[in-house]
PDB file of C-alpha atoms in Angstrom:
ATOM      1  CA  MET A   1       0.000   0.000   0.000  1.00 38.00           C
ATOM      2  CA  ILE A   2       1.334   3.426  -0.963  1.00 43.00           C
ATOM      3  CA  ALA A   3       0.773   6.187   1.587  1.00 44.00           C
ATOM      4  CA  ILE A   4      -0.037   9.571   0.084  1.00 49.00           C
ATOM      5  CA  ALA A   5       1.127  12.553   2.109  1.00 50.00           C
ATOM      6  CA  LEU A   6      -1.561  15.209   2.231  1.00 56.00           C
ATOM      7  CA  PRO A   7      -0.679  18.915   2.160  1.00 67.00           C
ATOM      8  CA  GLN A   8      -0.669  20.581   5.568  1.00 76.00           C
ATOM      9  CA  HIS A   9      -3.587  22.718   4.365  1.00 76.00           C
ATOM     10  CA  ASP A  10      -5.706  19.651   3.618  1.00 81.00           C
ATOM     11  CA  ILE A  11      -4.867  18.088   6.975  1.00 85.00           C
ATOM     12  CA  GLY A  12      -6.246  21.154   8.733  1.00 87.00           C
ATOM     13  CA  VAL A  13      -9.344  21.210   6.547  1.00 87.00           C
ATOM     14  CA  ARG A  14     -10.041  17.563   7.259  1.00 87.00           C
ATOM     15  CA  GLU A  15      -9.707  18.203  10.984  1.00 90.00           C
ATOM     16  CA  VAL A  16     -12.308  20.952  10.712  1.00 92.00           C
ATOM     17  CA  ALA A  17     -14.555  18.599   8.730  1.00 91.00           C
ATOM     18  CA  ALA A  18     -14.222  15.887  11.383  1.00 89.00           C
ATOM     19  CA  LEU A  19     -14.827  18.295  14.280  1.00 93.00           C
ATOM     20  CA  SER A  20     -17.913  19.856  12.661  1.00 95.00           C
ATOM     21  CA  ALA A  21     -19.274  16.397  11.809  1.00 93.00           C
ATOM     22  CA  ARG A  22     -18.964  15.222  15.401  1.00 91.00           C
ATOM     23  CA  ALA A  23     -20.548  18.399  16.728  1.00 94.00           C
ATOM     24  CA  SER A  24     -23.435  18.088  14.273  1.00 95.00           C
ATOM     25  CA  TYR A  25     -23.958  14.454  15.272  1.00 94.00           C
ATOM     26  CA  VAL A  26     -24.173  15.335  18.969  1.00 94.00           C
ATOM     27  CA  PHE A  27     -26.456  18.335  18.388  1.00 96.00           C
ATOM     28  CA  MET A  28     -28.696  16.205  16.160  1.00 96.00           C
ATOM     29  CA  CYS A  29     -29.186  13.597  18.885  1.00 95.00           C
ATOM     30  CA  LEU A  30     -29.840  16.305  21.487  1.00 95.00           C
ATOM     31  CA  THR A  31     -32.341  17.987  19.154  1.00 95.00           C
ATOM     32  CA  LEU A  32     -34.210  14.725  18.686  1.00 94.00           C
ATOM     33  CA  CYS A  33     -34.304  14.025  22.430  1.00 93.00           C
ATOM     34  CA  TRP A  34     -35.482  17.519  23.338  1.00 92.00           C
ATOM     35  CA  GLY A  35     -38.062  17.495  20.551  1.00 87.00           C
ATOM     36  CA  VAL A  36     -39.618  14.243  21.762  1.00 87.00           C
ATOM     37  CA  LEU A  37     -39.608  15.372  25.398  1.00 86.00           C
ATOM     38  CA  THR A  38     -41.239  18.663  24.413  1.00 80.00           C
ATOM     39  CA  ALA A  39     -43.825  17.185  22.051  1.00 75.00           C
ATOM     40  CA  THR A  40     -44.958  14.530  24.508  1.00 74.00           C
ATOM     41  CA  GLY A  41     -44.685  16.617  27.657  1.00 71.00           C
ATOM     42  CA  TRP A  42     -42.639  13.904  29.369  1.00 76.00           C
ATOM     43  CA  ILE A  43     -40.087  16.416  30.594  1.00 78.00           C
ATOM     44  CA  LYS A  44     -42.814  18.050  32.696  1.00 68.00           C
ATOM     45  CA  ARG A  45     -43.859  14.660  34.023  1.00 67.00           C
ATOM     46  CA  LEU A  46     -40.260  13.881  35.004  1.00 71.00           C
ATOM     47  CA  THR A  47     -39.165  17.271  36.343  1.00 72.00           C
ATOM     48  CA  GLY A  48     -42.385  19.146  37.053  1.00 66.00           C
ATOM     49  CA  HIS A  49     -41.363  21.944  34.671  1.00 69.00           C
ATOM     50  CA  GLN A  50     -42.406  22.727  31.131  1.00 65.00           C
ATOM     51  CA  ALA A  51     -39.853  22.179  28.378  1.00 70.00           C
ATOM     52  CA  ILE A  52     -38.572  25.324  26.686  1.00 78.00           C
ATOM     53  CA  ARG A  53     -39.700  24.906  23.085  1.00 76.00           C
ATOM     54  CA  SER A  54     -37.235  27.466  21.804  1.00 83.00           C
ATOM     55  CA  ALA A  55     -34.408  25.226  23.041  1.00 88.00           C
ATOM     56  CA  HIS A  56     -35.482  22.641  20.451  1.00 89.00           C
ATOM     57  CA  MET A  57     -35.096  25.218  17.689  1.00 89.00           C
ATOM     58  CA  ILE A  58     -31.748  26.401  19.036  1.00 93.00           C
ATOM     59  CA  LEU A  59     -30.384  22.854  19.048  1.00 94.00           C
ATOM     60  CA  ALA A  60     -31.757  22.319  15.532  1.00 94.00           C
ATOM     61  CA  VAL A  61     -30.017  25.482  14.320  1.00 94.00           C
ATOM     62  CA  PHE A  62     -26.719  24.303  15.809  1.00 96.00           C
ATOM     63  CA  THR A  63     -27.203  20.936  14.104  1.00 97.00           C
ATOM     64  CA  LEU A  64     -27.768  22.562  10.723  1.00 96.00           C
ATOM     65  CA  ALA A  65     -24.956  25.088  11.183  1.00 97.00           C
ATOM     66  CA  THR A  66     -22.348  22.464  12.013  1.00 97.00           C
ATOM     67  CA  GLY A  67     -23.713  20.113   9.334  1.00 96.00           C
ATOM     68  CA  ILE A  68     -23.484  22.802   6.656  1.00 96.00           C
ATOM     69  CA  THR A  69     -19.972  23.668   7.864  1.00 96.00           C
ATOM     70  CA  HIS A  70     -19.013  20.021   7.522  1.00 95.00           C
ATOM     71  CA  ALA A  71     -20.188  20.037   3.900  1.00 93.00           C
ATOM     72  CA  ILE A  72     -18.677  23.396   2.919  1.00 94.00           C
ATOM     73  CA  VAL A  73     -15.153  22.647   4.155  1.00 93.00           C
ATOM     74  CA  PHE A  74     -14.835  19.955   1.478  1.00 90.00           C
ATOM     75  CA  LEU A  75     -14.819  22.790  -1.052  1.00 91.00           C
ATOM     76  CA  LEU A  76     -11.537  23.961   0.497  1.00 89.00           C
ATOM     77  CA  LEU A  77      -9.605  20.742  -0.045  1.00 86.00           C
ATOM     78  CA  ARG A  78      -6.784  21.014  -2.570  1.00 81.00           C
ATOM     79  CA  GLU A  79      -6.466  17.274  -3.093  1.00 76.00           C
ATOM     80  CA  GLN A  80      -9.625  15.258  -3.872  1.00 73.00           C
ATOM     81  CA  GLY A  81     -11.848  18.207  -3.074  1.00 75.00           C
ATOM     82  CA  LEU A  82     -15.512  18.508  -4.042  1.00 81.00           C
ATOM     83  CA  ASP A  83     -17.386  21.177  -5.943  1.00 85.00           C
ATOM     84  CA  VAL A  84     -20.743  22.760  -5.117  1.00 90.00           C
ATOM     85  CA  PHE A  85     -22.530  20.176  -7.264  1.00 90.00           C
ATOM     86  CA  GLY A  86     -20.840  17.374  -5.336  1.00 88.00           C
ATOM     87  CA  ILE A  87     -21.956  18.588  -1.894  1.00 90.00           C
ATOM     88  CA  THR A  88     -25.536  19.496  -2.839  1.00 91.00           C
ATOM     89  CA  VAL A  89     -26.696  16.834  -5.307  1.00 90.00           C
ATOM     90  CA  PRO A  90     -27.022  13.301  -3.900  1.00 88.00           C
ATOM     91  CA  PHE A  91     -26.135  10.084  -5.708  1.00 84.00           C
ATOM     92  CA  THR A  92     -23.303  11.706  -7.640  1.00 81.00           C
ATOM     93  CA  GLY A  93     -20.747   9.956  -5.468  1.00 79.00           C
ATOM     94  CA  LYS A  94     -20.701   7.276  -2.813  1.00 87.00           C
ATOM     95  CA  LEU A  95     -23.866   6.077  -1.108  1.00 90.00           C
ATOM     96  CA  ARG A  96     -22.773   7.314   2.316  1.00 89.00           C
ATOM     97  CA  HIS A  97     -22.285  10.794   0.865  1.00 91.00           C
ATOM     98  CA  ALA A  98     -25.747  10.665  -0.701  1.00 93.00           C
ATOM     99  CA  LEU A  99     -27.332   9.734   2.628  1.00 94.00           C
ATOM    100  CA  GLY A 100     -25.621  12.633   4.357  1.00 94.00           C
ATOM    101  CA  ILE A 101     -26.683  15.117   1.673  1.00 95.00           C
ATOM    102  CA  LEU A 102     -30.285  13.908   1.646  1.00 95.00           C
ATOM    103  CA  GLY A 103     -30.530  13.910   5.429  1.00 96.00           C
ATOM    104  CA  LEU A 104     -29.186  17.460   5.710  1.00 96.00           C
ATOM    105  CA  GLU A 105     -31.422  18.774   2.933  1.00 96.00           C
ATOM    106  CA  ILE A 106     -34.535  17.230   4.490  1.00 96.00           C
ATOM    107  CA  MET A 107     -33.656  18.889   7.800  1.00 95.00           C
ATOM    108  CA  LEU A 108     -33.220  22.224   6.029  1.00 95.00           C
ATOM    109  CA  ALA A 109     -36.600  21.836   4.306  1.00 94.00           C
ATOM    110  CA  ILE A 110     -38.298  21.055   7.623  1.00 92.00           C
ATOM    111  CA  THR A 111     -36.709  24.137   9.187  1.00 91.00           C
ATOM    112  CA  VAL A 112     -37.987  26.328   6.359  1.00 90.00           C
ATOM    113  CA  THR A 113     -41.535  24.983   6.646  1.00 88.00           C
ATOM    114  CA  THR A 114     -41.491  25.602  10.413  1.00 82.00           C
ATOM    115  CA  GLY A 115     -41.655  29.308   9.666  1.00 79.00           C
ATOM    116  CA  MET A 116     -44.533  28.737   7.242  1.00 81.00           C
ATOM    117  CA  ARG A 117     -46.872  26.824   9.571  1.00 71.00           C
ATOM    118  CA  ARG A 118     -49.561  29.467   9.400  1.00 71.00           C
ATOM    119  CA  PHE A 119     -49.822  28.937   5.638  1.00 78.00           C
ATOM    120  CA  ILE A 120     -49.860  25.111   5.787  1.00 76.00           C
ATOM    121  CA  ARG A 121     -52.502  22.817   7.211  1.00 70.00           C
ATOM    122  CA  TYR A 122     -51.293  21.551  10.564  1.00 63.00           C
ATOM    123  CA  ARG A 123     -51.719  17.873   9.744  1.00 65.00           C
ATOM    124  CA  ASN A 124     -49.767  18.244   6.493  1.00 76.00           C
ATOM    125  CA  TRP A 125     -46.997  20.112   8.270  1.00 77.00           C
ATOM    126  CA  LEU A 126     -46.862  17.524  11.050  1.00 75.00           C
ATOM    127  CA  ARG A 127     -46.556  14.669   8.570  1.00 81.00           C
ATOM    128  CA  PHE A 128     -43.728  16.438   6.763  1.00 88.00           C
ATOM    129  CA  HIS A 129     -42.022  17.279  10.049  1.00 87.00           C
ATOM    130  CA  GLN A 130     -41.986  13.573  10.913  1.00 87.00           C
ATOM    131  CA  PHE A 131     -39.597  13.027   8.003  1.00 93.00           C
ATOM    132  CA  ALA A 132     -37.002  14.379  10.433  1.00 93.00           C
ATOM    133  CA  TYR A 133     -36.811  10.875  11.895  1.00 93.00           C
ATOM    134  CA  VAL A 134     -35.904   9.534   8.452  1.00 95.00           C
ATOM    135  CA  ALA A 135     -33.348  12.301   7.990  1.00 96.00           C
ATOM    136  CA  VAL A 136     -31.729  11.501  11.326  1.00 95.00           C
ATOM    137  CA  GLY A 137     -31.474   7.848  10.330  1.00 94.00           C
ATOM    138  CA  MET A 138     -29.772   8.805   7.059  1.00 95.00           C
ATOM    139  CA  VAL A 139     -27.266  11.041   8.816  1.00 95.00           C
ATOM    140  CA  VAL A 140     -26.496   8.376  11.416  1.00 94.00           C
ATOM    141  CA  VAL A 141     -25.728   5.824   8.688  1.00 93.00           C
ATOM    142  CA  HIS A 142     -23.637   8.447   6.878  1.00 93.00           C
ATOM    143  CA  SER A 143     -21.706   9.192  10.068  1.00 91.00           C
ATOM    144  CA  TRP A 144     -20.980   5.596  10.931  1.00 89.00           C
ATOM    145  CA  PHE A 145     -19.876   4.588   7.439  1.00 89.00           C
ATOM    146  CA  GLY A 146     -17.762   7.741   7.295  1.00 87.00           C
ATOM    147  CA  ALA A 147     -16.141   6.788  10.590  1.00 85.00           C
ATOM    148  CA  ILE A 148     -15.334   3.344   9.214  1.00 85.00           C
ATOM    149  CA  ALA A 149     -13.848   4.815   6.030  1.00 84.00           C
ATOM    150  CA  ASN A 150     -11.697   7.323   7.925  1.00 80.00           C
ATOM    151  CA  GLY A 151     -10.555   4.988  10.668  1.00 80.00           C
ATOM    152  CA  HIS A 152     -12.408   6.808  13.469  1.00 75.00           C
ATOM    153  CA  LEU A 153     -14.807   4.010  14.356  1.00 74.00           C
ATOM    154  CA  ALA A 154     -13.255   3.461  17.794  1.00 76.00           C
ATOM    155  CA  LEU A 155     -14.047   7.046  18.807  1.00 70.00           C
ATOM    156  CA  LEU A 156     -17.607   7.029  17.498  1.00 69.00           C
ATOM    157  CA  TRP A 157     -18.229   3.549  18.842  1.00 71.00           C
ATOM    158  CA  LEU A 158     -18.110   4.955  22.361  1.00 78.00           C
ATOM    159  CA  GLY A 159     -19.257   8.561  21.890  1.00 81.00           C
ATOM    160  CA  GLY A 160     -21.657   7.884  19.030  1.00 85.00           C
ATOM    161  CA  ILE A 161     -23.558   5.125  20.798  1.00 88.00           C
ATOM    162  CA  THR A 162     -23.625   7.113  24.054  1.00 89.00           C
ATOM    163  CA  VAL A 163     -25.542  10.027  22.548  1.00 90.00           C
ATOM    164  CA  LEU A 164     -27.541   7.937  20.080  1.00 92.00           C
ATOM    165  CA  THR A 165     -29.006   5.478  22.593  1.00 93.00           C
ATOM    166  CA  PRO A 166     -31.299   7.949  24.432  1.00 92.00           C
ATOM    167  CA  ALA A 167     -32.386   9.446  21.112  1.00 92.00           C
ATOM    168  CA  VAL A 168     -33.386   6.050  19.722  1.00 92.00           C
ATOM    169  CA  THR A 169     -35.066   5.059  22.991  1.00 91.00           C
ATOM    170  CA  LEU A 170     -37.185   8.220  23.150  1.00 89.00           C
ATOM    171  CA  THR A 171     -38.098   7.900  19.474  1.00 89.00           C
ATOM    172  CA  ALA A 172     -39.283   4.323  20.013  1.00 88.00           C
ATOM    173  CA  LEU A 173     -41.358   5.414  23.021  1.00 84.00           C
ATOM    174  CA  ARG A 174     -42.769   8.287  20.970  1.00 79.00           C
ATOM    175  CA  PHE A 175     -44.565   5.891  18.638  1.00 78.00           C
ATOM    176  CA  LEU A 176     -45.606   3.193  21.083  1.00 77.00           C
ATOM    177  CA  PRO A 177     -49.372   2.712  21.590  1.00 71.00           C
ATOM    178  CA  PRO A 178     -50.811   4.546  24.606  1.00 63.00           C
ATOM    179  CA  LYS A 179     -51.636   1.255  26.344  1.00 65.00           C
ATOM    180  CA  LEU A 180     -47.966   0.306  26.466  1.00 72.00           C
ATOM    181  CA  LEU A 181     -46.991   3.764  27.699  1.00 68.00           C
ATOM    182  CA  ILE A 182     -49.577   3.490  30.465  1.00 64.00           C
ATOM    183  CA  ARG A 183     -48.152   0.127  31.533  1.00 70.00           C
ATOM    184  CA  ALA A 184     -44.660   1.640  31.495  1.00 69.00           C
ATOM    185  CA  GLY A 185     -45.831   4.411  33.793  1.00 65.00           C
ATOM    186  CA  LEU A 186     -45.176   7.208  31.294  1.00 62.00           C
ATOM    187  CA  LEU A 187     -48.868   8.024  31.058  1.00 59.00           C
ATOM    188  CA  ALA A 188     -51.543   7.949  33.736  1.00 53.00           C
ATOM    189  CA  ALA A 189     -54.871   6.356  32.987  1.00 49.00           C
ATOM    190  CA  ALA A 190     -58.358   6.670  34.373  1.00 43.00           C
ATOM    191  CA  PRO A 191     -60.673   3.676  34.807  1.00 40.00           C
ATOM    192  CA  ALA A 192     -61.663   2.099  31.528  1.00 41.00           C
ATOM    193  CA  THR A 193     -65.170   2.457  30.121  1.00 39.00           C
ATOM    194  CA  THR A 194     -66.964   1.122  27.108  1.00 38.00           C
ATOM    195  CA  GLY A 195     -67.634   2.872  23.842  1.00 39.00           C
ATOM    196  CA  THR A 196     -66.000   3.672  20.526  1.00 38.00           C
ATOM    197  CA  GLN A 197     -65.656   7.448  20.593  1.00 44.00           C
ATOM    198  CA  LEU A 198     -62.158   8.895  20.765  1.00 52.00           C
ATOM    199  CA  ALA A 199     -63.209  11.697  23.114  1.00 59.00           C
ATOM    200  CA  VAL A 200     -65.999  11.317  25.631  1.00 57.00           C
ATOM    201  CA  VAL A 201     -67.798  14.458  26.702  1.00 56.00           C
ATOM    202  CA  GLU A 202     -68.947  14.608  30.307  1.00 56.00           C
ATOM    203  CA  PRO A 203     -72.297  16.322  30.992  1.00 57.00           C
ATOM    204  CA  PRO A 204     -72.111  19.755  32.667  1.00 56.00           C
ATOM    205  CA  PRO A 205     -72.283  19.756  36.463  1.00 55.00           C
ATOM    206  CA  PRO A 206     -75.592  20.748  38.035  1.00 55.00           C
ATOM    207  CA  GLY A 207     -76.120  24.092  39.738  1.00 53.00           C
ATOM    208  CA  PRO A 208     -76.317  27.759  38.818  1.00 50.00           C
ATOM    209  CA  ARG A 209     -73.959  29.157  36.179  1.00 48.00           C
ATOM    210  CA  VAL A 210     -72.659  32.607  36.996  1.00 49.00           C
ATOM    211  CA  GLY A 211     -69.645  34.611  35.825  1.00 54.00           C
ATOM    212  CA  ARG A 212     -67.458  34.007  32.789  1.00 62.00           C
ATOM    213  CA  LYS A 213     -67.333  30.429  31.574  1.00 76.00           C
ATOM    214  CA  VAL A 214     -65.487  28.501  28.885  1.00 84.00           C
ATOM    215  CA  GLN A 215     -66.522  25.592  26.729  1.00 89.00           C
ATOM    216  CA  VAL A 216     -63.930  22.914  26.090  1.00 91.00           C
ATOM    217  CA  SER A 217     -63.472  21.025  22.827  1.00 90.00           C
ATOM    218  CA  VAL A 218     -60.780  18.577  21.770  1.00 90.00           C
ATOM    219  CA  ASP A 219     -59.553  18.062  18.200  1.00 86.00           C
ATOM    220  CA  ASN A 220     -59.326  14.268  17.860  1.00 80.00           C
ATOM    221  CA  GLN A 221     -57.082  14.547  14.816  1.00 75.00           C
ATOM    222  CA  ARG A 222     -54.459  16.476  16.757  1.00 76.00           C
ATOM    223  CA  CYS A 223     -54.827  14.788  20.139  1.00 83.00           C
ATOM    224  CA  LYS A 224     -52.184  12.079  20.670  1.00 76.00           C
ATOM    225  CA  ARG A 225     -53.458  10.973  24.122  1.00 75.00           C
ATOM    226  CA  TYR A 226     -50.283  11.931  26.004  1.00 73.00           C
ATOM    227  CA  GLY A 227     -52.267  12.686  29.154  1.00 74.00           C
ATOM    228  CA  ILE A 228     -50.589  16.022  29.901  1.00 76.00           C
ATOM    229  CA  CYS A 229     -53.994  17.687  30.210  1.00 84.00           C
ATOM    230  CA  GLN A 230     -54.907  15.139  32.870  1.00 81.00           C
ATOM    231  CA  ALA A 231     -51.765  16.016  34.819  1.00 74.00           C
ATOM    232  CA  GLU A 232     -52.774  19.685  34.732  1.00 78.00           C
ATOM    233  CA  SER A 233     -56.469  19.198  35.421  1.00 85.00           C
ATOM    234  CA  PRO A 234     -57.536  15.681  36.434  1.00 84.00           C
ATOM    235  CA  GLN A 235     -61.003  16.985  37.311  1.00 87.00           C
ATOM    236  CA  LEU A 236     -61.639  17.943  33.677  1.00 90.00           C
ATOM    237  CA  PHE A 237     -59.527  15.483  31.667  1.00 90.00           C
ATOM    238  CA  GLN A 238     -58.949  11.761  32.083  1.00 86.00           C
ATOM    239  CA  LEU A 239     -57.069   9.410  29.790  1.00 79.00           C
ATOM    240  CA  MET A 240     -58.664   5.985  29.892  1.00 78.00           C
ATOM    241  CA  GLU A 241     -56.975   2.632  29.459  1.00 70.00           C
ATOM    242  CA  ASP A 242     -58.665   2.029  26.105  1.00 69.00           C
ATOM    243  CA  GLY A 243     -56.925   5.123  24.689  1.00 69.00           C
ATOM    244  CA  ARG A 244     -59.885   7.495  24.767  1.00 80.00           C
ATOM    245  CA  LEU A 245     -59.839  10.909  26.391  1.00 85.00           C
ATOM    246  CA  ARG A 246     -62.711  11.789  28.705  1.00 88.00           C
ATOM    247  CA  TYR A 247     -63.237  15.499  29.287  1.00 91.00           C
ATOM    248  CA  VAL A 248     -65.813  17.924  30.649  1.00 90.00           C
ATOM    249  CA  ARG A 249     -67.129  20.114  27.861  1.00 89.00           C
ATOM    250  CA  ASP A 250     -68.872  22.687  30.044  1.00 88.00           C
ATOM    251  CA  PRO A 251     -66.861  23.098  33.270  1.00 87.00           C
ATOM    252  CA  ASP A 252     -68.019  25.375  36.060  1.00 84.00           C
ATOM    253  CA  THR A 253     -66.574  28.832  36.634  1.00 81.00           C
ATOM    254  CA  ASP A 254     -64.193  27.649  39.347  1.00 81.00           C
ATOM    255  CA  SER A 255     -62.527  25.262  36.866  1.00 84.00           C
ATOM    256  CA  ARG A 256     -61.780  27.969  34.299  1.00 84.00           C
ATOM    257  CA  ALA A 257     -58.128  28.330  35.335  1.00 84.00           C
ATOM    258  CA  GLN A 258     -57.600  24.568  35.227  1.00 86.00           C
ATOM    259  CA  ALA A 259     -59.036  24.366  31.718  1.00 88.00           C
ATOM    260  CA  GLN A 260     -56.742  27.165  30.566  1.00 85.00           C
ATOM    261  CA  ALA A 261     -53.706  25.467  32.126  1.00 82.00           C
ATOM    262  CA  ALA A 262     -54.558  22.188  30.379  1.00 85.00           C
ATOM    263  CA  ALA A 263     -54.984  23.936  27.026  1.00 85.00           C
ATOM    264  CA  ARG A 264     -51.625  25.694  27.395  1.00 80.00           C
ATOM    265  CA  SER A 265     -49.833  22.491  28.360  1.00 75.00           C
ATOM    266  CA  CYS A 266     -51.103  20.391  25.428  1.00 80.00           C
ATOM    267  CA  PRO A 267     -48.072  19.914  23.118  1.00 73.00           C
ATOM    268  CA  MET A 268     -50.333  19.260  20.116  1.00 73.00           C
ATOM    269  CA  GLN A 269     -52.571  22.286  20.820  1.00 76.00           C
ATOM    270  CA  ALA A 270     -55.571  19.985  20.545  1.00 85.00           C
ATOM    271  CA  ILE A 271     -57.624  21.665  23.286  1.00 90.00           C
ATOM    272  CA  GLN A 272     -59.681  24.696  22.298  1.00 88.00           C
ATOM    273  CA  LEU A 273     -61.478  26.967  24.750  1.00 88.00           C
ATOM    274  CA  GLN A 274     -64.391  29.194  23.801  1.00 86.00           C
ATOM    275  CA  GLU A 275     -65.620  31.823  26.203  1.00 81.00           C
ATOM    276  CA  VAL A 276     -69.359  32.037  26.714  1.00 75.00           C
ATOM    277  CA  ARG A 277     -71.489  34.567  28.523  1.00 67.00           C
ATOM    278  CA  THR A 278     -73.657  33.599  31.430  1.00 63.00           C
ATOM    279  CA  ARG A 279     -76.289  35.416  33.371  1.00 57.00           C
TER     280      ARG A 279
END
């Protein structure tokens, strides 16, 4: 085997490429973990505090910034460098390069659409946003095959698995059926009842209705049955073992604050409150 001595310039560029790749990998795993904890509300269940949603975006920006840096530095190589076409168009080179390019471009597209949510139907945006899981998988494969090719597998074997394991675990929990999450203790459940409706509306409590009141409604298409509303207001919301959500549509005046807290805490924004006038 003939060893080819690289110019000192290229050695430095490759070090920058490796450092930015590792940083992007770590930020990507942290972004995925924080996103799942925020979307499901599990961080509040574990710590008692709401997750800061802006932290998810900050981590995502760091992931994209370091990922783009990793791609751009290959333009600076003097030996075996790439051109703009090579770092932006997939399937023009090796498969591992194509996976990295596709994964990064999907993440960029998701970031762009995040700022356009008001112009896109929520369900369509949510489905597209879920492609982030596919993008993460592509980038992970790209990273591991790149580590093998560059002889850095020993480093990523320890560090890469360490940060990837919680991300994969949380992602798997994210898509488990509610019944399994209830058994695992991640969701609380109320006593099971019969019926086929997704949301069961409780009748209004008896007695006079005075003051300002709110009516509660739940969007079944958005609601993912995480049970965060039950944690905020168990008197108004109950997640049952069969996966349905029982809620009080017309709570009394004293429960107004609880209904508002539950609506604010819902990560899917599935709870709507409408103020009504009373005599």
